[in-house]
mmCIF file of C-alpha atoms and ligand atoms in Angstrom:
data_model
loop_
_atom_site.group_PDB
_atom_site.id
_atom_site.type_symbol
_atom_site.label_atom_id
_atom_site.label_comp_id
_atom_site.label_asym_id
_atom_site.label_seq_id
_atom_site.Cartn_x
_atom_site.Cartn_y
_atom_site.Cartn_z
ATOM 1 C CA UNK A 1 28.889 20.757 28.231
ATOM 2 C CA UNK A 2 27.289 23.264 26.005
ATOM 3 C CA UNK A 3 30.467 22.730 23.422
ATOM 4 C CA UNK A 4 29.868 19.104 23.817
ATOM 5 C CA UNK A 5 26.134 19.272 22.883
ATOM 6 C CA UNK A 6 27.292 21.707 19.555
ATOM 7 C CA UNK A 7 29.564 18.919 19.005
ATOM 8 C CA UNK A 8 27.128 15.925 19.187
ATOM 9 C CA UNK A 9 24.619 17.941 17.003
ATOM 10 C CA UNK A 10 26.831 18.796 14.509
ATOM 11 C CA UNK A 11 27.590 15.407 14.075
ATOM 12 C CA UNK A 12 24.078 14.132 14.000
ATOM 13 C CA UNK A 13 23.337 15.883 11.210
ATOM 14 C CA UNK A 14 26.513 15.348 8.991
ATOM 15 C CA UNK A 15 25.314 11.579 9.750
ATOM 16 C CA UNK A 16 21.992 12.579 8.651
ATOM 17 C CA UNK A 17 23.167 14.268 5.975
ATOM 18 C CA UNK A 18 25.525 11.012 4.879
ATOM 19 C CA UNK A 19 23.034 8.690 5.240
ATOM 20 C CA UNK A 20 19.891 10.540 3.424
ATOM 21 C CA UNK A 21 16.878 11.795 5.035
ATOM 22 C CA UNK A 22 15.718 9.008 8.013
ATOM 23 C CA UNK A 23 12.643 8.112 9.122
ATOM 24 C CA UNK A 24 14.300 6.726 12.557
ATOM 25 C CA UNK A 25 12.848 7.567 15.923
ATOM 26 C CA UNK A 26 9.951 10.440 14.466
ATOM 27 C CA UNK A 27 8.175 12.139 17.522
ATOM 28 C CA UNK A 28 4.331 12.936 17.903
ATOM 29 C CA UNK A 29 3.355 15.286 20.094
ATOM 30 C CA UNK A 30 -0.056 13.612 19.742
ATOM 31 C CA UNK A 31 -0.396 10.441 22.445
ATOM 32 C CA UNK A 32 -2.062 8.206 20.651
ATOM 33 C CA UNK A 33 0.108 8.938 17.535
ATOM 34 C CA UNK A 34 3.463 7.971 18.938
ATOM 35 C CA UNK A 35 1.871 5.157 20.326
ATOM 36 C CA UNK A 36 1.154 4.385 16.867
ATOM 37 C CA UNK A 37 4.301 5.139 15.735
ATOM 38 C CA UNK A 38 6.882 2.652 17.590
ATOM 39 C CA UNK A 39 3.996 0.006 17.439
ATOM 40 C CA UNK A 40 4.561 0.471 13.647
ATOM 41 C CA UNK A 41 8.547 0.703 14.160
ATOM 42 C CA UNK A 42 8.885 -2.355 16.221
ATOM 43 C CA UNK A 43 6.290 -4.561 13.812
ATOM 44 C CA UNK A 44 8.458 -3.248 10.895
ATOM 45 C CA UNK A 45 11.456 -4.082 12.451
ATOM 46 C CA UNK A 46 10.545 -7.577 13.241
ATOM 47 C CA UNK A 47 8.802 -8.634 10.305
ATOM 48 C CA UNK A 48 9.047 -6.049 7.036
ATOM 49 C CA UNK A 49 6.768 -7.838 5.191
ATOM 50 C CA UNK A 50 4.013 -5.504 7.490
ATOM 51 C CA UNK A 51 4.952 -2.380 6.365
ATOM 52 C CA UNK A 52 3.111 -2.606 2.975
ATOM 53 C CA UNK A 53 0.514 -4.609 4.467
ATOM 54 C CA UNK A 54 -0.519 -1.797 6.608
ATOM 55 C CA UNK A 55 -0.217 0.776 3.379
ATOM 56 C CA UNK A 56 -2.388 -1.032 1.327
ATOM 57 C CA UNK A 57 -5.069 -1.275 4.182
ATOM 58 C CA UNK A 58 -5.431 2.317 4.279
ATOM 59 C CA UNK A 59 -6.376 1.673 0.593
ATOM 60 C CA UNK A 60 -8.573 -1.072 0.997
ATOM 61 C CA UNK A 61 -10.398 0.259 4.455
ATOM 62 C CA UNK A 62 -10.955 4.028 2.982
ATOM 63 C CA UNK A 63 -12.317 2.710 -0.574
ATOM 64 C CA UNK A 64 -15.510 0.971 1.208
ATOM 65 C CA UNK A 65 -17.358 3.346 2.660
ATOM 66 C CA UNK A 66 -14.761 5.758 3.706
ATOM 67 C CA UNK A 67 -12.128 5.008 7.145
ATOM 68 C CA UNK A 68 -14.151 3.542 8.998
ATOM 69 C CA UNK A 69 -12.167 0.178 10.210
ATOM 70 C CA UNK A 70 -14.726 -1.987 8.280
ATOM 71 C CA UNK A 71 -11.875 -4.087 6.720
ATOM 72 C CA UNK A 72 -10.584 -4.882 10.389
ATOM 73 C CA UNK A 73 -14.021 -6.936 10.943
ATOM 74 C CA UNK A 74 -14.039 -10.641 11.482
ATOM 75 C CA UNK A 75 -17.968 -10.189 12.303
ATOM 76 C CA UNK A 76 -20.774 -7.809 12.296
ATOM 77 C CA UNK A 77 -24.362 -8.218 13.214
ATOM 78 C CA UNK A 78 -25.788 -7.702 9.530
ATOM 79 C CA UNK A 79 -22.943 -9.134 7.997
ATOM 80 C CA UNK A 80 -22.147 -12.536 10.136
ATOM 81 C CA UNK A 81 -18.539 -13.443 9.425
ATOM 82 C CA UNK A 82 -19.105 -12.848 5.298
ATOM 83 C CA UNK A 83 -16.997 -9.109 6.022
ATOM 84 C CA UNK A 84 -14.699 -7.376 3.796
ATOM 85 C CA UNK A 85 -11.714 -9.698 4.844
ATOM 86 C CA UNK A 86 -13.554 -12.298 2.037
ATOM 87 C CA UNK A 87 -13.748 -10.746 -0.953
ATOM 88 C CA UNK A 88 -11.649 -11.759 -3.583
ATOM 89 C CA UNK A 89 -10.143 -8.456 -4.201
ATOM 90 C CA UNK A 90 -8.746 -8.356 -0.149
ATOM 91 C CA UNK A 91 -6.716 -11.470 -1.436
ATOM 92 C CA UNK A 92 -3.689 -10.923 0.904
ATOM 93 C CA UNK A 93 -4.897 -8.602 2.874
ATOM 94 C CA UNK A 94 -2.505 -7.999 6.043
ATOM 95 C CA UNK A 95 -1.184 -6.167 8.961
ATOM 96 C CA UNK A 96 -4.766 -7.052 11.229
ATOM 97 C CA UNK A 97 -2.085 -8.227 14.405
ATOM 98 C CA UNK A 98 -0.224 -4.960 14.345
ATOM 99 C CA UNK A 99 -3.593 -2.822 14.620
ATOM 100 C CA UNK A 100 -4.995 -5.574 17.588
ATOM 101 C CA UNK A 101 -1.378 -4.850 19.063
ATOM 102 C CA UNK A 102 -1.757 -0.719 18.596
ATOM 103 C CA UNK A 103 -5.635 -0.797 19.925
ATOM 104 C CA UNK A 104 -4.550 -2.723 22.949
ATOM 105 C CA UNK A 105 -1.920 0.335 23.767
ATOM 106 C CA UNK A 106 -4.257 2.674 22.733
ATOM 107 C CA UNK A 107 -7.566 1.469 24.475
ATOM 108 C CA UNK A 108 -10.597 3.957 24.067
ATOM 109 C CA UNK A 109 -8.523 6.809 22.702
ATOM 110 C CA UNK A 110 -9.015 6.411 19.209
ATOM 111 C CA UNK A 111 -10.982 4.422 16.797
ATOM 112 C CA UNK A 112 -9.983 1.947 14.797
ATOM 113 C CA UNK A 113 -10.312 3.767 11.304
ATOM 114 C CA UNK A 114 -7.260 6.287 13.227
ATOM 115 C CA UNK A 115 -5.431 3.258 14.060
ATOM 116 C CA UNK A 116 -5.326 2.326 10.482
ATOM 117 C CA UNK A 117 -4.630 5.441 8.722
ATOM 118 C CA UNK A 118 -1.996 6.668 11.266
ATOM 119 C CA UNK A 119 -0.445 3.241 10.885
ATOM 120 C CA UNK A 120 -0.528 3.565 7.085
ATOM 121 C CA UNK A 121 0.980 7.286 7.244
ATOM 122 C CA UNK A 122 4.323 5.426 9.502
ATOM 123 C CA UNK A 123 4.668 2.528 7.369
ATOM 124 C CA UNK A 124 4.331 4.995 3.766
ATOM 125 C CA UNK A 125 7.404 7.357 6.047
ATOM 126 C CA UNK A 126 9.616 4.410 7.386
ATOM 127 C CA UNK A 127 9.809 2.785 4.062
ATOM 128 C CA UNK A 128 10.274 5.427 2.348
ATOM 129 C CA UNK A 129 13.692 6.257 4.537
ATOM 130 C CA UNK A 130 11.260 9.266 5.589
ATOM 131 C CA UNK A 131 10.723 10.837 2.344
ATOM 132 C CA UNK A 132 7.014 10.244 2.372
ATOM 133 C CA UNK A 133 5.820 11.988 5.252
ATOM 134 C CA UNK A 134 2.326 13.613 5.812
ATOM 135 C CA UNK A 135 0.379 14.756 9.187
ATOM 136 C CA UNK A 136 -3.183 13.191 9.949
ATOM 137 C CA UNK A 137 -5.872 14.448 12.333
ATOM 138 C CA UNK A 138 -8.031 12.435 14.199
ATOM 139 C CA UNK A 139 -11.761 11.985 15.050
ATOM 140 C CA UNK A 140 -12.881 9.016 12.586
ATOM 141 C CA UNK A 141 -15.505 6.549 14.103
ATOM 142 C CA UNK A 142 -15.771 2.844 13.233
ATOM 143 C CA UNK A 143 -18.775 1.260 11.420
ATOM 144 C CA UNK A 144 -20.248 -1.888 12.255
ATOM 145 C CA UNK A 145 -20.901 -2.850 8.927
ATOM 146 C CA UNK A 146 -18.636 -5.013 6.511
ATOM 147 C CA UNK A 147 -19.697 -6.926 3.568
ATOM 148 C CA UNK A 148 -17.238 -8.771 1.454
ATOM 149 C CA UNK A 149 -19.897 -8.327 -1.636
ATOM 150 C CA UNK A 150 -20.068 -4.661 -1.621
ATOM 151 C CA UNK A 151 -15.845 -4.856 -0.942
ATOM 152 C CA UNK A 152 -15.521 -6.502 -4.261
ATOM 153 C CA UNK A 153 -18.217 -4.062 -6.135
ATOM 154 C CA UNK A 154 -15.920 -1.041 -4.934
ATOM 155 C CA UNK A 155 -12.824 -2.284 -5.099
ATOM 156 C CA UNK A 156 -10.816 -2.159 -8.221
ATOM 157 C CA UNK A 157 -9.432 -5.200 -9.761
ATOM 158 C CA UNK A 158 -5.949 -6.176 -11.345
ATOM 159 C CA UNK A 159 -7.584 -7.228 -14.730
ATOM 160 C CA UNK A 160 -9.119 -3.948 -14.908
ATOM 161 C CA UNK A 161 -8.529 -1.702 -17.868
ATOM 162 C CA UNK A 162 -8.078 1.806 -18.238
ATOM 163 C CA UNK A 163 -11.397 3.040 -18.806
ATOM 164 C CA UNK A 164 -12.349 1.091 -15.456
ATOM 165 C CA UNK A 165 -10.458 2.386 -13.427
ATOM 166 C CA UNK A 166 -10.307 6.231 -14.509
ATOM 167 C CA UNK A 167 -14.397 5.255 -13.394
ATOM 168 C CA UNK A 168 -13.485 3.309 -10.181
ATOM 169 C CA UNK A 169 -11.663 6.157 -9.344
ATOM 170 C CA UNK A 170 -13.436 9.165 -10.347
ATOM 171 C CA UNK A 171 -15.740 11.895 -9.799
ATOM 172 C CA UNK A 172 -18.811 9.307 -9.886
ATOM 173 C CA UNK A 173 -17.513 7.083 -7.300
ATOM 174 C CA UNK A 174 -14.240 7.916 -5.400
ATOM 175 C CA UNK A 175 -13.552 11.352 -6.336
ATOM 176 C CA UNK A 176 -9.770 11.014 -7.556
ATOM 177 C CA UNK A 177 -8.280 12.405 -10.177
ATOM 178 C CA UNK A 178 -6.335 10.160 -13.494
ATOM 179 C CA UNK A 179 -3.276 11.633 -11.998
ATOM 180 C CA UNK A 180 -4.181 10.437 -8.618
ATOM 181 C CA UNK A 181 -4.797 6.954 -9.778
ATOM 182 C CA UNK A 182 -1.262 7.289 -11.313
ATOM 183 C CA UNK A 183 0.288 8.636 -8.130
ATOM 184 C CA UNK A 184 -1.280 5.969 -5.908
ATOM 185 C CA UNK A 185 -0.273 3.129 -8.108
ATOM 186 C CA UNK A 186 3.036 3.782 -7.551
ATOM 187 C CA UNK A 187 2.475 1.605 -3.805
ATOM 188 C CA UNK A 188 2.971 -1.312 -6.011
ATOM 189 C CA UNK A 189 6.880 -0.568 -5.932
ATOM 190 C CA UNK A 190 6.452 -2.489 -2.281
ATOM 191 C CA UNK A 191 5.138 -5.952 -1.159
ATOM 192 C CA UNK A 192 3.578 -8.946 -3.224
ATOM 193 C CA UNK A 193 1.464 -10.270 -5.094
ATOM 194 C CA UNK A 194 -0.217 -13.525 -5.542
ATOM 195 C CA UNK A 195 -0.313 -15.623 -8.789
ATOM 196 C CA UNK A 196 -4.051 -15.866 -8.992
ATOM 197 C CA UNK A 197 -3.851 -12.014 -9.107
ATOM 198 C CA UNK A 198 -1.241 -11.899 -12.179
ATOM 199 C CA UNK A 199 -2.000 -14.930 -14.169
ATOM 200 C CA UNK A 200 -3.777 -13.322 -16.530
ATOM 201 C CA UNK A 201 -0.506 -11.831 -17.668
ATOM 202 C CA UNK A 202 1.638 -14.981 -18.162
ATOM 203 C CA UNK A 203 -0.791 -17.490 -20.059
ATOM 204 C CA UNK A 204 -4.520 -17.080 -22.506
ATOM 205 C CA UNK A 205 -5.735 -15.655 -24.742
ATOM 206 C CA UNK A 206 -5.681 -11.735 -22.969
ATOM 207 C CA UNK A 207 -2.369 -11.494 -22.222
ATOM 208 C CA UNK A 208 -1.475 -7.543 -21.819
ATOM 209 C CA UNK A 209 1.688 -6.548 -23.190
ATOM 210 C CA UNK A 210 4.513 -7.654 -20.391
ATOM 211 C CA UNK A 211 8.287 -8.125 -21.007
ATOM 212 C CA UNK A 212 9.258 -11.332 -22.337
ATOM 213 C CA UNK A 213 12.199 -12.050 -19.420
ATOM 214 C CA UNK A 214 10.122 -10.910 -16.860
ATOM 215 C CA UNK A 215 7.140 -12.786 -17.831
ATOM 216 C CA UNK A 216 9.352 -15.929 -18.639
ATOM 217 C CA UNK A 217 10.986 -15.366 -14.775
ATOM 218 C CA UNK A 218 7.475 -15.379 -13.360
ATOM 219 C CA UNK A 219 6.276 -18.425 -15.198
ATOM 220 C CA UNK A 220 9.455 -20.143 -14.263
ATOM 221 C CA UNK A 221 8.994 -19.454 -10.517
ATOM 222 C CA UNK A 222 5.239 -19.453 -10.378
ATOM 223 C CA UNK A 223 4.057 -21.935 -12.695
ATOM 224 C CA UNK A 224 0.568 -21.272 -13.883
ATOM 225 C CA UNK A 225 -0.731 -24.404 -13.551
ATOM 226 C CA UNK A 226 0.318 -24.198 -9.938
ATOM 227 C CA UNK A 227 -3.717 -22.575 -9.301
ATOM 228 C CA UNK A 228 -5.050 -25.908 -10.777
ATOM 229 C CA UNK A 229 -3.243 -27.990 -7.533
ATOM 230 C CA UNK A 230 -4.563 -25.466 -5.137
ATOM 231 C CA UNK A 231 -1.600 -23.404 -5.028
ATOM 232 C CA UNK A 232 -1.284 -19.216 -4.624
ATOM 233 C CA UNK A 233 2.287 -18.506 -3.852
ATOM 234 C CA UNK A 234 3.716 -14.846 -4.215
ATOM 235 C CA UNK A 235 6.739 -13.152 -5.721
ATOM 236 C CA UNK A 236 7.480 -9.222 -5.073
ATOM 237 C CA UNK A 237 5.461 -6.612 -7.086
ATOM 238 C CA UNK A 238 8.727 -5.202 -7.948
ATOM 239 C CA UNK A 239 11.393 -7.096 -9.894
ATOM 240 C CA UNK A 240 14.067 -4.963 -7.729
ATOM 241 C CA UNK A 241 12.921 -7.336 -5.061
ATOM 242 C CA UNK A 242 13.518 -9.917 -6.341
ATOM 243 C CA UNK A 243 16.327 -12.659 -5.768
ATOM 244 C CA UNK A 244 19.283 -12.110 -8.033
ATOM 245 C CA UNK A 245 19.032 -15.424 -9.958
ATOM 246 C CA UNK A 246 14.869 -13.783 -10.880
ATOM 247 C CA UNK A 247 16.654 -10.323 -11.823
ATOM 248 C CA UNK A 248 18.939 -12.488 -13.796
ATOM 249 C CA UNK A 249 16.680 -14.122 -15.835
ATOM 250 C CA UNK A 250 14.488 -10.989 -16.286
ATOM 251 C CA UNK A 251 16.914 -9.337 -17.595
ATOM 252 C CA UNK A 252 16.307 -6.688 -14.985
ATOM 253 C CA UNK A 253 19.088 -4.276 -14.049
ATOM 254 C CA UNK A 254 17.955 -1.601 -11.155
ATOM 255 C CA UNK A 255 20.763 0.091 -11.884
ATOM 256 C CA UNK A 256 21.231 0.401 -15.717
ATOM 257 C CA UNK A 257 17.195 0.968 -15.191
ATOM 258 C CA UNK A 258 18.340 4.032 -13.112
ATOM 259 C CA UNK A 259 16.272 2.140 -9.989
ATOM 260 C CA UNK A 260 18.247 2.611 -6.038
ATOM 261 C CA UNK A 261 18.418 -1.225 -6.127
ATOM 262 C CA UNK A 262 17.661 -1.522 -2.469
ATOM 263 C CA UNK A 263 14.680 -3.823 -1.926
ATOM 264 C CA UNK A 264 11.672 -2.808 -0.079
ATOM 265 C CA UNK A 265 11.649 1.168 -0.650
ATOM 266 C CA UNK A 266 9.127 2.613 -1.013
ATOM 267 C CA UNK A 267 9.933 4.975 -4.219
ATOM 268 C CA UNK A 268 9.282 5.781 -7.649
ATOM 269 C CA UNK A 269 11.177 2.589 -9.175
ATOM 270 C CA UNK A 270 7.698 1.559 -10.289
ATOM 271 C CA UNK A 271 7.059 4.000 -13.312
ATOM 272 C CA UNK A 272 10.557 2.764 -14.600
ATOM 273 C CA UNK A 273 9.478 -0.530 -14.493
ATOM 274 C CA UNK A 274 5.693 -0.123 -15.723
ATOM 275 C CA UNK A 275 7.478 1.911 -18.759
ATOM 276 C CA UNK A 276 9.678 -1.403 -19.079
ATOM 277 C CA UNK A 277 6.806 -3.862 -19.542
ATOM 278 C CA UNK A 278 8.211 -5.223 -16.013
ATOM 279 C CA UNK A 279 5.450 -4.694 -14.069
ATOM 280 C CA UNK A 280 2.673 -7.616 -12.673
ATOM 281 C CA UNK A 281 -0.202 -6.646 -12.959
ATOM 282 C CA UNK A 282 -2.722 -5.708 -16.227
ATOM 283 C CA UNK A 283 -4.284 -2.329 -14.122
ATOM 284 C CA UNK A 284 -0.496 -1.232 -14.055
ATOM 285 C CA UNK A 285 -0.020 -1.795 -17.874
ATOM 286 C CA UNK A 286 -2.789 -0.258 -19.298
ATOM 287 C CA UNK A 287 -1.933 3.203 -17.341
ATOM 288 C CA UNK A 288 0.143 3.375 -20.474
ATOM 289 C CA UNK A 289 -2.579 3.120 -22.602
ATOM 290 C CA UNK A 290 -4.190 6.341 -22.003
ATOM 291 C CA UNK A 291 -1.903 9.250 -23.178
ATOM 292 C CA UNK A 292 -2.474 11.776 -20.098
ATOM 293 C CA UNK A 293 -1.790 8.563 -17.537
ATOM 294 C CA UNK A 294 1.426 7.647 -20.074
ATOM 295 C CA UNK A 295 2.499 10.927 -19.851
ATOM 296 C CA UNK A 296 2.149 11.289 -15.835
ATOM 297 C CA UNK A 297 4.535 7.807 -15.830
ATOM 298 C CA UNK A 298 7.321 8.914 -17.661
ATOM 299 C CA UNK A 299 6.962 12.439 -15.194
ATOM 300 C CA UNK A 300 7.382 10.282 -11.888
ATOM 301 C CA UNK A 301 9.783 8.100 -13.175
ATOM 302 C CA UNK A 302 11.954 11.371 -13.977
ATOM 303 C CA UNK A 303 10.739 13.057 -10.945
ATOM 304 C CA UNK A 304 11.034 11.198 -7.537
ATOM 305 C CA UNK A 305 10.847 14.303 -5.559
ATOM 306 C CA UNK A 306 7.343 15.378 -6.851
ATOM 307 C CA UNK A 307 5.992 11.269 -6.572
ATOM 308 C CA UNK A 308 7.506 11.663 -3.179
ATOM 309 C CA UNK A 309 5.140 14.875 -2.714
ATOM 310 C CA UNK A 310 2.259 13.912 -4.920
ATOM 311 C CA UNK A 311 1.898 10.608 -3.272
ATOM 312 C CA UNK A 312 2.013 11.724 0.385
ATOM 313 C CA UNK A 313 -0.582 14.614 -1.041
ATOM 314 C CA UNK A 314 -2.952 11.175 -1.979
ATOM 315 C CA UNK A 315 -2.629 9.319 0.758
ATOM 316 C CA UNK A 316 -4.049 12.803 2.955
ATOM 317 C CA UNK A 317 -7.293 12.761 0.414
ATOM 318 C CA UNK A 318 -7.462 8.893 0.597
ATOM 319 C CA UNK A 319 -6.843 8.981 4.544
ATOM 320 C CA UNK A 320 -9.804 11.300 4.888
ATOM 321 C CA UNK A 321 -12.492 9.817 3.066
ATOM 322 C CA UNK A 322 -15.377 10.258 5.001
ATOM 323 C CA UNK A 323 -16.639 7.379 7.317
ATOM 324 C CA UNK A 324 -20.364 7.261 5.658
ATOM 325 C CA UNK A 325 -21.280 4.486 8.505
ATOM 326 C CA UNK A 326 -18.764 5.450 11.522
ATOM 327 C CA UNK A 327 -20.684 5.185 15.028
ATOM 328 C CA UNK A 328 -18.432 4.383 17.620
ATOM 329 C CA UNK A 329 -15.106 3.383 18.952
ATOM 330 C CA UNK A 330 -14.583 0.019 18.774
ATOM 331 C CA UNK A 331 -13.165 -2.334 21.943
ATOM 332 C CA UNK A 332 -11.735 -4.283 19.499
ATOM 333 C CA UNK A 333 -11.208 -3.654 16.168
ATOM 334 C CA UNK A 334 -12.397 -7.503 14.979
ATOM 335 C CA UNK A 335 -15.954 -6.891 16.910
ATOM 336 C CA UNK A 336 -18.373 -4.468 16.759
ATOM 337 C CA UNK A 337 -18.939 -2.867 20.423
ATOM 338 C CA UNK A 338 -22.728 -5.079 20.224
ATOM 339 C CA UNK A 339 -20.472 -8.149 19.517
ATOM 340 C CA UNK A 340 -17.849 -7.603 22.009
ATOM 341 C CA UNK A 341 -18.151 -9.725 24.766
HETATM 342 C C1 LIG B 1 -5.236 1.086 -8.953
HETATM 343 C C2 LIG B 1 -5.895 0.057 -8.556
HETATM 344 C C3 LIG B 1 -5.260 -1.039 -7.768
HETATM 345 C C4 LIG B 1 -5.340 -2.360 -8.036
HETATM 346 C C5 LIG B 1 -6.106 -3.001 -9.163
HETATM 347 C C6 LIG B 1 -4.553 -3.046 -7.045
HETATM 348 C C7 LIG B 1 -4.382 -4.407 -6.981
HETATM 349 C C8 LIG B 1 -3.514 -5.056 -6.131
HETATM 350 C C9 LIG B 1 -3.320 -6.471 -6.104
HETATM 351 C C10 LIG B 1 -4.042 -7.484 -6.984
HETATM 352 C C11 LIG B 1 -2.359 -6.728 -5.170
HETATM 353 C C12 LIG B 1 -1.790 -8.103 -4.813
HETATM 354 C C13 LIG B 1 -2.746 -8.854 -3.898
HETATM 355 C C14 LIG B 1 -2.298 -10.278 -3.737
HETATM 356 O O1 LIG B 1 -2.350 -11.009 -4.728
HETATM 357 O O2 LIG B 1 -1.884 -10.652 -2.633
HETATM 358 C C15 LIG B 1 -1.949 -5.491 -4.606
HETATM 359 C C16 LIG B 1 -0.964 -5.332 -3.667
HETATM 360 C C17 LIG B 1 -0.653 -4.147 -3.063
HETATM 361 N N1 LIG B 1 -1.270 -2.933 -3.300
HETATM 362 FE FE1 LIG B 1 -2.606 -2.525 -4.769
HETATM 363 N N2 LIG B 1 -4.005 -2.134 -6.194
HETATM 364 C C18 LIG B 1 -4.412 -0.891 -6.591
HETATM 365 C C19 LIG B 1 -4.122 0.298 -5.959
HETATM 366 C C20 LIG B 1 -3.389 0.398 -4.791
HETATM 367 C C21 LIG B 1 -3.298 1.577 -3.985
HETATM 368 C C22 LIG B 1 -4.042 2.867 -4.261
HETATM 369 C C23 LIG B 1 -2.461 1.288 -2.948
HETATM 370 C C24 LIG B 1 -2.014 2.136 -1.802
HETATM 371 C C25 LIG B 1 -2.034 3.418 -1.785
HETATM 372 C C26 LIG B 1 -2.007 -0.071 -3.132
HETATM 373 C C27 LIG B 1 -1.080 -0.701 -2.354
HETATM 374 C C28 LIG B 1 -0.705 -2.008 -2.490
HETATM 375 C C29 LIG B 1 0.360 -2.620 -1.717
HETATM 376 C C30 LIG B 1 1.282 -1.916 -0.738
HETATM 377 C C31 LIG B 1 0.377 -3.973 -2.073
HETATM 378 C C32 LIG B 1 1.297 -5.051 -1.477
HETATM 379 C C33 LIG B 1 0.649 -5.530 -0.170
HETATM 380 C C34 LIG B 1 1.456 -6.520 0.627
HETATM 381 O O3 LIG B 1 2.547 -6.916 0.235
HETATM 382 O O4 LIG B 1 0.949 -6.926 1.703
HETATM 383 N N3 LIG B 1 -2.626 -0.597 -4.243
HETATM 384 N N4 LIG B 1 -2.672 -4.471 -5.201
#
């Protein structure tokens, strides 16, 4: 039996060792964080389009006001139903099932803002094929605040320039680092994006320097003029998601680009696109435009290992903002505990 069990290990990791590192099947000792965890691998598994979605909310929840769940809100006493969900900059915005479906497992154990994060810390690892991995405490409380006007005066948007968001970022307001911003922009190698959030790049007078392929690929699947008939639809942030017949006609190559041409990992494939002009949005252009940030691009896009390191490092710091209004553990993470019927 013992021979047997040598065996079967030895195997597992020569399969392990075949197949890369895996984010399959990862254990918490911590209750409420395995909970978390095959919550996250089940939702992932059944719909893949979530695991960004819940990345980007750790993003969007800890930049207002620290963790706190606010972005989870459909209502608050101060704030009626006008809560973070509606600003313009949470265009998208996703994931809000899978954290209902985690805090119904998970009951009075942890708050909502540790729902989140955790959720965004198995989402960063599984997509990643467990190369982005980083271990979160606990102890966050929830605020019962959420306004979609103070969401869009913190958050950063995609027509922002450089100068913008080295400020939106920094020591006067969030505290990060140009290299940080660099690091964390590198999330936009997963999910989508809508046109209303990249139009400024295909059409105007303030077109940003962009690839001619790519931008003629985008214009030829999302039409500008699609906004004027009350349309929004999406393509992937990055080209290597795209269908073949896009890549085709953006002249994008993953491989000749030296990209794993995969879709939907979670890597460094982003810096070789932003230093291709393929990228969708202005705020990941003009990261060239500074010569530190330019330099930091070309270093991840030659160094997957350290973006690996350096993001997981950023998504700690972001993950513990501090929860300026937390006060309780939510019932539900849509309701404050005063709304919660
Ligand atoms: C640097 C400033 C940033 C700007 C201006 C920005 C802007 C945007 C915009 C406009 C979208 C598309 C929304 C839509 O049209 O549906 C988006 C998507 C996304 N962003 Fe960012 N973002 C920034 C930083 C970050 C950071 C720090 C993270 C995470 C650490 C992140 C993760 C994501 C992800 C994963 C998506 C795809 C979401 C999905 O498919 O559901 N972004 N971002």
């Amino acid at each position: 039996m013992a021979k047997l069990n040598t065996t079967v290990l030895s195997l597992c990791v020569v399969l392990a060792f075949l197949t890369g590192q895996s984010a399959a099947g990862r254990y918490y000792a911590d209750k409420v964080q395995d909970k978390v965890r095959k919550e996250v691998e089940k939702a992932i598994a059944y719909n893949p389009s979530v695991g960004p979605a819940l990345v980007r909310l750790v993003f969007h929840d800890c930049w207002v006001n620290g963790c706190d769940g606010s972005v989870l809100l459909d209502k608050t006493p101060t704030d009626g139903t006008n809560t973070e969900k509606k600003a313009v900059n949470n265009i998208g915005l996703a994931g809000f099932e899978v954290i209902d479906t985690i805090k119904q497992k998970v009951g009075g154990d942890a708050s909502c803002a540790d729902i989140l994060v955790f959720a965004g810390r198995d989402a960063a690892d599984i997509l990643s094929g467990g190369k982005i991995f980083y271990t979160l405490t606990g102890g966050r409380k929830d605020g019962v605040s959420s306004s979609a006007a103070a969401a869009d005066a913190t958050l950063p948007s995609s027509t922002f320039d450089f100068n913008q968001l080295q400020n939106n970022f920094g020591a006067a307001n969030h505290g990060f680092t140009v290299e940080e911003l660099v690091v964390l922009s590198g999330a936009h190698s997963i999910g989508v994006a809508h046109l209303s959030s990249y139009q400024d790049r295909l059409a105007g007078a303030d077109v940003t320097p962009i690839d001619s392929d790519y931008q003629a690929a985008l214009v030829k699947v999302t039409p500008p003029g699609l906004l004027t008939q009350g349309q929004d639809p999406t393509v992937p942030n990055n080209a290597r998601d795209a269908s073949s017949a896009f890549q085709k006609a953006a002249a994008y190559d993953p491989v000749k680009l030296g990209v794993n041409p995969t879709r939907g990992v979670l890597d460094n494939s982003y810096y070789h696109n932003t230093l291709e002009n393929k990228v969708l949005f202005k705020s990941d252009w003009v990261l060239r435009t500074d010569s530190f940030a330019a330099g930091k691009l070309e270093e991840y896009k030659n160094n997957a290992t350290e973006w690996n390191s350096d993001f997981a490092d950023a998504m700690v710091k972001l993950s513990n903002l501090p929860a300026l209004q937390g006060k309780e553990i939510r019932k539900s993470c849509r309701f404050t505990n005063q709304q919660y019927y």
